[in-house]
mmCIF file of C-alpha atoms in Angstrom:
data_model
loop_
_atom_site.group_PDB
_atom_site.id
_atom_site.type_symbol
_atom_site.label_atom_id
_atom_site.label_comp_id
_atom_site.label_asym_id
_atom_site.label_seq_id
_atom_site.Cartn_x
_atom_site.Cartn_y
_atom_site.Cartn_z
ATOM 1 C CA MET D 1 82.311 -0.738 105.353
ATOM 2 C CA ALA D 2 81.367 0.757 102.084
ATOM 3 C CA ASN D 3 81.912 4.274 100.900
ATOM 4 C CA ALA D 4 79.473 6.610 99.708
ATOM 5 C CA ALA D 5 80.269 6.311 96.423
ATOM 6 C CA GLN D 6 79.733 2.535 96.350
ATOM 7 C CA ARG D 7 76.762 2.452 98.570
ATOM 8 C CA ALA D 8 75.715 4.614 94.979
ATOM 9 C CA ALA D 9 76.876 2.339 92.956
ATOM 10 C CA GLY D 10 75.407 -0.804 94.567
ATOM 11 C CA PRO D 11 73.514 -3.323 92.178
ATOM 12 C CA ASN D 12 69.696 -4.212 91.918
ATOM 13 C CA PHE D 13 69.799 -8.009 93.066
ATOM 14 C CA GLN D 14 66.974 -9.255 91.162
ATOM 15 C CA LEU D 15 66.964 -13.028 91.710
ATOM 16 C CA PRO D 16 69.687 -16.119 91.917
ATOM 17 C CA PHE D 17 66.818 -18.236 88.417
ATOM 18 C CA PRO D 18 66.272 -17.157 84.857
ATOM 19 C CA CYS D 19 63.680 -14.478 83.192
ATOM 20 C CA GLY D 20 60.316 -15.480 83.824
ATOM 21 C CA GLU D 21 60.710 -18.900 86.795
ATOM 22 C CA THR D 22 58.187 -18.351 89.128
ATOM 23 C CA TRP D 23 60.410 -20.099 92.621
ATOM 24 C CA VAL D 24 58.662 -20.114 96.264
ATOM 25 C CA GLY D 25 62.158 -19.033 98.753
ATOM 26 C CA SER D 26 61.932 -20.100 102.714
ATOM 27 C CA SER D 27 59.363 -22.772 101.861
ATOM 28 C CA LYS D 28 57.690 -25.360 105.030
ATOM 29 C CA SER D 29 60.465 -27.496 103.835
ATOM 30 C CA PHE D 30 63.171 -25.254 103.786
ATOM 31 C CA ALA D 31 62.618 -22.564 106.606
ATOM 32 C CA HIS D 32 65.334 -19.986 108.326
ATOM 33 C CA THR D 33 65.460 -18.548 110.738
ATOM 34 C CA GLY D 34 67.375 -16.048 109.380
ATOM 35 C CA ASN D 35 68.058 -12.944 106.710
ATOM 36 C CA GLU D 36 68.742 -16.489 104.561
ATOM 37 C CA ILE D 37 66.281 -18.110 101.590
ATOM 38 C CA ASP D 38 65.854 -21.452 100.538
ATOM 39 C CA PHE D 39 64.123 -21.591 96.691
ATOM 40 C CA ASN D 40 61.841 -23.753 95.073
ATOM 41 C CA GLY D 41 60.479 -24.424 91.455
ATOM 42 C CA SER D 42 57.557 -25.197 94.136
ATOM 43 C CA ALA D 43 57.363 -26.278 97.948
ATOM 44 C CA ASN D 44 58.031 -29.895 98.823
ATOM 45 C CA ASP D 45 59.177 -30.411 95.567
ATOM 46 C CA GLY D 46 61.861 -32.952 97.008
ATOM 47 C CA ASN D 47 63.981 -33.312 94.094
ATOM 48 C CA GLY D 48 62.382 -31.572 91.217
ATOM 49 C CA ASP D 49 64.575 -29.699 90.290
ATOM 50 C CA LEU D 50 67.472 -30.776 90.272
ATOM 51 C CA GLY D 51 69.443 -29.463 87.585
ATOM 52 C CA ARG D 52 68.160 -26.117 86.691
ATOM 53 C CA THR D 53 69.796 -23.081 86.385
ATOM 54 C CA VAL D 54 71.057 -20.737 89.193
ATOM 55 C CA VAL D 55 72.572 -17.105 87.433
ATOM 56 C CA ALA D 56 73.804 -14.362 88.712
ATOM 57 C CA ALA D 57 71.560 -11.751 91.227
ATOM 58 C CA ALA D 58 74.068 -8.967 90.513
ATOM 59 C CA ALA D 59 77.121 -8.056 87.698
ATOM 60 C CA GLY D 60 79.884 -8.741 89.653
ATOM 61 C CA LYS D 61 83.310 -11.227 90.566
ATOM 62 C CA VAL D 62 84.109 -14.737 91.995
ATOM 63 C CA GLU D 63 85.359 -14.998 94.805
ATOM 64 C CA ILE D 64 84.513 -18.186 95.643
ATOM 65 C CA SER D 65 84.374 -21.384 93.366
ATOM 66 C CA ALA D 66 84.619 -24.567 95.131
ATOM 67 C CA TYR D 67 83.117 -27.149 96.879
ATOM 68 C CA GLN D 68 83.351 -27.104 99.965
ATOM 69 C CA THR D 69 83.880 -29.055 103.446
ATOM 70 C CA ASN D 70 84.372 -27.959 107.178
ATOM 71 C CA ASN D 71 80.294 -26.508 106.136
ATOM 72 C CA GLY D 72 77.067 -27.432 104.977
ATOM 73 C CA PHE D 73 77.090 -25.392 101.515
ATOM 74 C CA GLY D 74 78.645 -27.835 99.578
ATOM 75 C CA ASN D 75 79.495 -26.679 96.498
ATOM 76 C CA LEU D 76 79.548 -22.773 97.021
ATOM 77 C CA VAL D 77 79.832 -20.244 94.374
ATOM 78 C CA LYS D 78 80.231 -16.897 96.812
ATOM 79 C CA ILE D 79 80.251 -13.250 94.669
ATOM 80 C CA ARG D 80 81.509 -9.859 95.921
ATOM 81 C CA HIS D 81 79.922 -6.478 94.100
ATOM 82 C CA ALA D 82 80.396 -3.593 92.724
ATOM 83 C CA ASP D 83 79.851 -1.667 97.024
ATOM 84 C CA GLY D 84 81.942 -4.630 98.650
ATOM 85 C CA SER D 85 78.557 -6.163 99.005
ATOM 86 C CA ALA D 86 78.124 -9.940 98.371
ATOM 87 C CA THR D 87 76.225 -13.099 97.238
ATOM 88 C CA LEU D 88 76.012 -17.045 98.159
ATOM 89 C CA TYR D 89 74.514 -19.738 96.080
ATOM 90 C CA ALA D 90 75.170 -23.391 97.968
ATOM 91 C CA HIS D 91 74.324 -26.908 97.542
ATOM 92 C CA LEU D 92 74.828 -26.434 94.228
ATOM 93 C CA ASN D 93 75.279 -29.579 91.330
ATOM 94 C CA SER D 94 77.861 -27.883 88.964
ATOM 95 C CA ARG D 95 79.541 -24.524 89.256
ATOM 96 C CA THR D 96 80.011 -23.265 85.381
ATOM 97 C CA VAL D 97 82.652 -20.136 86.701
ATOM 98 C CA ALA D 98 85.742 -20.164 88.680
ATOM 99 C CA GLN D 99 87.475 -18.632 91.312
ATOM 100 C CA GLY D 100 88.336 -14.546 90.395
ATOM 101 C CA ALA D 101 85.115 -14.936 86.995
ATOM 102 C CA SER D 102 83.885 -11.254 85.660
ATOM 103 C CA VAL D 103 80.325 -12.227 85.604
ATOM 104 C CA ALA D 104 77.510 -10.671 84.302
ATOM 105 C CA GLN D 105 73.761 -10.361 86.247
ATOM 106 C CA GLY D 106 72.294 -12.983 85.246
ATOM 107 C CA GLN D 107 74.941 -14.966 83.183
ATOM 108 C CA LYS D 108 74.530 -18.348 84.702
ATOM 109 C CA ILE D 109 76.597 -20.296 87.336
ATOM 110 C CA GLY D 110 76.342 -22.706 88.288
ATOM 111 C CA THR D 111 73.468 -26.169 88.550
ATOM 112 C CA VAL D 112 70.618 -26.550 91.534
ATOM 113 C CA GLY D 113 70.552 -29.758 92.938
ATOM 114 C CA HIS D 114 71.663 -30.954 97.162
ATOM 115 C CA SER D 115 75.172 -31.174 97.815
ATOM 116 C CA SER D 116 76.772 -31.140 101.210
ATOM 117 C CA ALA D 117 79.441 -32.586 103.134
ATOM 118 C CA LYS D 118 77.776 -31.754 106.505
ATOM 119 C CA TYR D 119 73.734 -32.589 105.714
ATOM 120 C CA LYS D 120 71.524 -34.463 103.194
ATOM 121 C CA ILE D 121 69.757 -33.300 101.968
ATOM 122 C CA VAL D 122 66.828 -32.870 98.905
ATOM 123 C CA ALA D 123 67.257 -30.624 95.852
ATOM 124 C CA HIS D 124 67.379 -26.733 95.543
ATOM 125 C CA LEU D 125 69.146 -23.217 96.523
ATOM 126 C CA HIS D 126 70.278 -21.930 99.591
ATOM 127 C CA TYR D 127 70.444 -18.123 98.497
ATOM 128 C CA GLU D 128 72.378 -15.153 101.213
ATOM 129 C CA GLN D 129 73.521 -11.642 101.042
ATOM 130 C CA ARG D 130 75.461 -10.070 102.266
ATOM 131 C CA SER D 131 76.804 -6.404 103.369
ATOM 132 C CA ALA D 132 80.434 -5.381 102.618
ATOM 133 C CA ALA D 133 81.150 -6.313 106.666
ATOM 134 C CA GLY D 134 80.102 -10.104 106.535
ATOM 135 C CA ALA D 135 76.616 -10.062 107.782
ATOM 136 C CA ILE D 136 73.725 -11.174 105.995
ATOM 137 C CA VAL D 137 70.971 -9.216 105.616
ATOM 138 C CA ARG D 138 66.892 -9.520 104.457
ATOM 139 C CA ALA D 139 66.864 -9.636 100.785
ATOM 140 C CA THR D 140 65.709 -6.973 98.141
ATOM 141 C CA PHE D 141 65.261 -9.143 94.265
ATOM 142 C CA ASN D 142 64.130 -5.879 91.856
ATOM 143 C CA GLY D 143 63.805 -3.117 94.131
ATOM 144 C CA VAL D 144 61.377 -4.368 96.916
ATOM 145 C CA PRO D 145 62.039 -6.856 100.351
ATOM 146 C CA PHE D 146 61.475 -10.793 99.999
ATOM 147 C CA ARG D 147 58.640 -11.072 102.056
ATOM 148 C CA TYR D 148 59.469 -14.060 105.206
ATOM 149 C CA PRO D 149 59.064 -16.830 104.619
ATOM 150 C CA ASN D 150 57.271 -18.921 101.988
ATOM 151 C CA GLN D 151 57.019 -16.031 98.884
ATOM 152 C CA THR D 152 56.198 -17.180 95.758
ATOM 153 C CA VAL D 153 58.465 -15.154 93.248
ATOM 154 C CA THR D 154 58.955 -14.589 89.977
ATOM 155 C CA SER D 155 62.784 -13.783 87.908
ATOM 156 C CA LYS D 156 62.933 -10.699 86.557
ATOM 157 C CA ASN D 157 66.408 -11.463 86.064
ATOM 158 C CA CYS D 158 66.295 -11.356 82.238
ATOM 159 C CA GLY D 159 70.121 -10.016 81.227
ATOM 160 C CA GLY D 160 70.432 -12.417 79.082
ATOM 161 C CA GLY D 161 73.543 -12.976 81.011
ATOM 162 C CA THR D 162 76.652 -15.816 79.523
ATOM 163 C CA SER D 163 79.008 -17.869 81.168
ATOM 164 C CA LYS D 164 81.267 -18.808 78.560
ATOM 165 C CA PRO D 165 82.516 -16.281 75.738
ATOM 166 C CA PRO D 166 81.025 -16.529 72.621
ATOM 167 C CA THR D 167 82.803 -17.738 69.731
ATOM 168 C CA THR D 168 82.213 -15.728 66.840
ATOM 169 C CA GLY D 169 80.001 -15.576 63.786
ATOM 170 C CA GLY D 170 78.418 -19.016 63.312
ATOM 171 C CA PRO D 171 78.920 -22.643 62.018
ATOM 172 C CA ASP D 172 82.408 -22.423 60.531
ATOM 173 C CA PRO D 173 83.309 -25.203 58.169
ATOM 174 C CA ALA D 174 86.939 -24.511 58.739
ATOM 175 C CA ASN D 175 86.733 -24.752 62.310
ATOM 176 C CA PRO D 176 84.103 -26.500 63.414
ATOM 177 C CA ALA D 177 81.606 -28.046 66.390
ATOM 178 C CA ASN D 178 83.324 -30.414 68.413
ATOM 179 C CA PRO D 179 80.907 -33.502 67.910
ATOM 180 C CA TYR D 180 82.024 -35.669 70.949
ATOM 181 C CA SER D 181 79.909 -34.315 74.350
ATOM 182 C CA ALA D 182 82.071 -35.988 78.153
ATOM 183 C CA GLY D 183 79.387 -38.364 78.384
ATOM 184 C CA GLN D 184 80.203 -39.757 75.188
ATOM 185 C CA VAL D 185 83.924 -39.944 76.071
ATOM 186 C CA CYS D 186 83.471 -41.612 79.818
ATOM 187 C CA GLY D 187 81.179 -44.735 78.222
ATOM 188 C CA ALA D 188 78.051 -45.589 79.676
ATOM 189 C CA GLY D 189 76.801 -44.945 83.285
ATOM 190 C CA PHE D 190 78.771 -41.746 83.994
ATOM 191 C CA LYS D 191 77.443 -37.949 84.494
ATOM 192 C CA GLU D 192 78.501 -34.578 84.820
ATOM 193 C CA ILE D 193 78.266 -33.754 87.987
ATOM 194 C CA ASP D 194 79.842 -30.894 87.591
ATOM 195 C CA SER D 195 82.931 -28.202 84.666
ATOM 196 C CA GLN D 196 84.564 -25.025 83.818
ATOM 197 C CA PHE D 197 84.901 -23.310 81.064
ATOM 198 C CA LEU D 198 88.366 -22.643 79.535
ATOM 199 C CA GLY D 199 87.603 -19.121 78.544
ATOM 200 C CA PRO D 200 86.214 -19.716 75.170
ATOM 201 C CA VAL D 201 88.139 -22.509 74.242
ATOM 202 C CA GLY D 202 86.595 -25.570 75.446
ATOM 203 C CA ARG D 203 85.897 -26.718 79.217
ATOM 204 C CA VAL D 204 86.521 -29.682 81.853
ATOM 205 C CA VAL D 205 84.085 -32.208 82.967
ATOM 206 C CA LEU D 206 83.965 -33.231 85.873
ATOM 207 C CA LEU D 207 81.519 -37.110 85.677
ATOM 208 C CA TYR D 208 80.740 -40.297 88.185
ATOM 209 C CA SER D 209 79.350 -43.622 87.228
ATOM 210 C CA ALA D 210 77.033 -44.710 91.169
ATOM 211 C CA SER D 211 76.921 -47.615 89.382
ATOM 212 C CA SER D 212 80.916 -48.438 89.003
ATOM 213 C CA GLY D 213 82.376 -46.434 91.822
ATOM 214 C CA GLU D 214 84.883 -44.069 89.415
ATOM 215 C CA ASN D 215 84.652 -40.537 88.113
ATOM 216 C CA CYS D 216 85.766 -39.986 85.224
ATOM 217 C CA VAL D 217 87.411 -36.213 83.224
ATOM 218 C CA VAL D 218 87.778 -35.043 79.705
ATOM 219 C CA THR D 219 88.655 -31.817 78.502
ATOM 220 C CA LEU D 220 86.552 -30.613 75.639
ATOM 221 C CA ARG D 221 87.626 -28.963 72.697
ATOM 222 C CA ASP D 222 84.928 -26.214 71.574
ATOM 223 C CA ARG D 223 86.008 -26.057 67.681
ATOM 224 C CA THR D 224 88.617 -28.305 66.357
ATOM 225 C CA ASN D 225 90.156 -27.095 63.843
ATOM 226 C CA GLY D 226 93.545 -29.068 64.180
ATOM 227 C CA LYS D 227 95.736 -30.103 67.214
ATOM 228 C CA VAL D 228 96.233 -28.309 70.510
ATOM 229 C CA SER D 229 98.757 -29.219 72.873
ATOM 230 C CA ALA D 230 95.250 -30.480 76.329
ATOM 231 C CA SER D 231 94.937 -31.958 79.120
ATOM 232 C CA ALA D 232 93.527 -33.666 81.355
ATOM 233 C CA TYR D 233 93.898 -34.385 85.255
ATOM 234 C CA LEU D 234 92.629 -36.435 88.638
ATOM 235 C CA GLU D 235 93.037 -36.979 91.667
ATOM 236 C CA VAL D 236 91.784 -38.806 93.893
ATOM 237 C CA LYS D 237 93.057 -38.363 97.521
ATOM 238 C CA GLY D 238 96.187 -40.687 98.901
ATOM 239 C CA GLN D 239 96.082 -41.848 95.296
ATOM 240 C CA ALA D 240 98.492 -40.374 92.112
ATOM 241 C CA ARG D 241 97.450 -38.164 89.727
ATOM 242 C CA LYS D 242 96.394 -39.564 86.740
ATOM 243 C CA THR D 243 96.760 -37.724 83.951
ATOM 244 C CA ASP D 244 96.789 -37.647 79.938
ATOM 245 C CA SER D 245 98.689 -35.257 78.018
ATOM 246 C CA GLY D 246 99.437 -34.279 74.548
ATOM 247 C CA SER D 247 98.387 -31.958 71.355
ATOM 248 C CA PHE D 248 94.766 -33.449 70.518
ATOM 249 C CA GLN D 249 91.678 -32.540 67.430
ATOM 250 C CA TYR D 250 89.542 -33.520 69.385
ATOM 251 C CA TYR D 251 89.388 -34.064 73.724
ATOM 252 C CA ALA D 252 92.030 -35.041 76.388
ATOM 253 C CA GLY D 253 91.187 -37.703 78.300
ATOM 254 C CA PRO D 254 90.034 -39.921 79.626
ATOM 255 C CA VAL D 255 91.931 -39.749 82.749
ATOM 256 C CA ARG D 256 89.380 -42.928 85.467
ATOM 257 C CA SER D 257 89.361 -43.666 89.308
ATOM 258 C CA LYS D 258 87.673 -45.319 91.188
ATOM 259 C CA ALA D 259 86.254 -41.880 93.940
ATOM 260 C CA ALA D 260 83.012 -43.627 96.261
ATOM 261 C CA LYS D 261 83.206 -41.031 99.238
ATOM 262 C CA THR D 262 86.961 -40.178 98.224
ATOM 263 C CA CYS D 263 87.712 -35.801 98.011
ATOM 264 C CA VAL D 264 88.963 -35.343 94.505
ATOM 265 C CA LYS D 265 90.913 -32.870 92.981
ATOM 266 C CA TRP D 266 90.304 -32.791 89.836
ATOM 267 C CA GLY D 267 91.724 -30.326 85.963
ATOM 268 C CA GLY D 268 93.011 -29.518 82.552
ATOM 269 C CA SER D 269 94.054 -27.430 80.395
ATOM 270 C CA ILE D 270 93.898 -26.100 76.203
ATOM 271 C CA GLY D 271 96.458 -24.200 75.502
ATOM 272 C CA SER D 272 97.311 -21.302 78.120
ATOM 273 C CA ALA D 273 93.768 -21.615 79.827
ATOM 274 C CA GLU D 274 94.026 -23.902 82.224
ATOM 275 C CA TYR D 275 92.105 -24.770 85.120
ATOM 276 C CA ASP D 276 92.676 -26.992 88.923
ATOM 277 C CA SER D 277 90.873 -27.722 91.653
ATOM 278 C CA PRO D 278 90.660 -27.546 95.222
ATOM 279 C CA LEU D 279 90.015 -30.966 96.591
ATOM 280 C CA GLU D 280 86.454 -31.628 97.148
ATOM 281 C CA HIS D 281 83.536 -33.753 96.361
ATOM 282 C CA CYS D 282 83.530 -36.303 98.539
ATOM 283 C CA GLY D 283 80.649 -37.712 98.568
#
């Protein structure tokens, strides 16, 4: 249970979407009987919201960033806040923060999706506010309780956070930006489905091609002055891990494997910054 000091430091939760956006909560297509909220850009809009930005409702520490198979959440981010309370963001298409990361209010943490190991659903954000004891509580946004069901709310989450530590200064001819994208490296037909930042130096990206049934992993540097140690790997459940590692100027990878309807582990590194996923993306 939170003590008095923790309660005093409790967050002023904001809508989990960028400033000025308007969303419908718990419409007829996605309604809960409890205090959960399923958000859509408009009622009954199908997959119209796929890939839209999801941001942190309040500052905190990422307690979970994983694809969960033991429930229907799919790609889940859970953030623990200063007073011990927590917020959950489920069914994400991609997660852009790692477990253990500190996030600011308004910082991008992922994108709207329809991921789930149990249910066939269309794109929406499943959102919960939980007490320090773990109970799902009635959500409030900007100090106003959410009206269940089917309320339209405009975001005042205007903190301007970023999911990536900013690079210093502007264009740097001596240390240029990477000219390659993950899609270019993996090839035609591959679409990004997940990524994780490696501090300020780059990110590791997981892609999938529906036509070939392949996953692809590439680790991209942010700036490309000289070569650095980097790696990318992909491990399909039941198969040996494939890894590309060495000294690279632009990227490590691509590493590809057939993985249709099969769980994978993936990750990579740039210098001392590294990311290792759990077994996930099983659909």
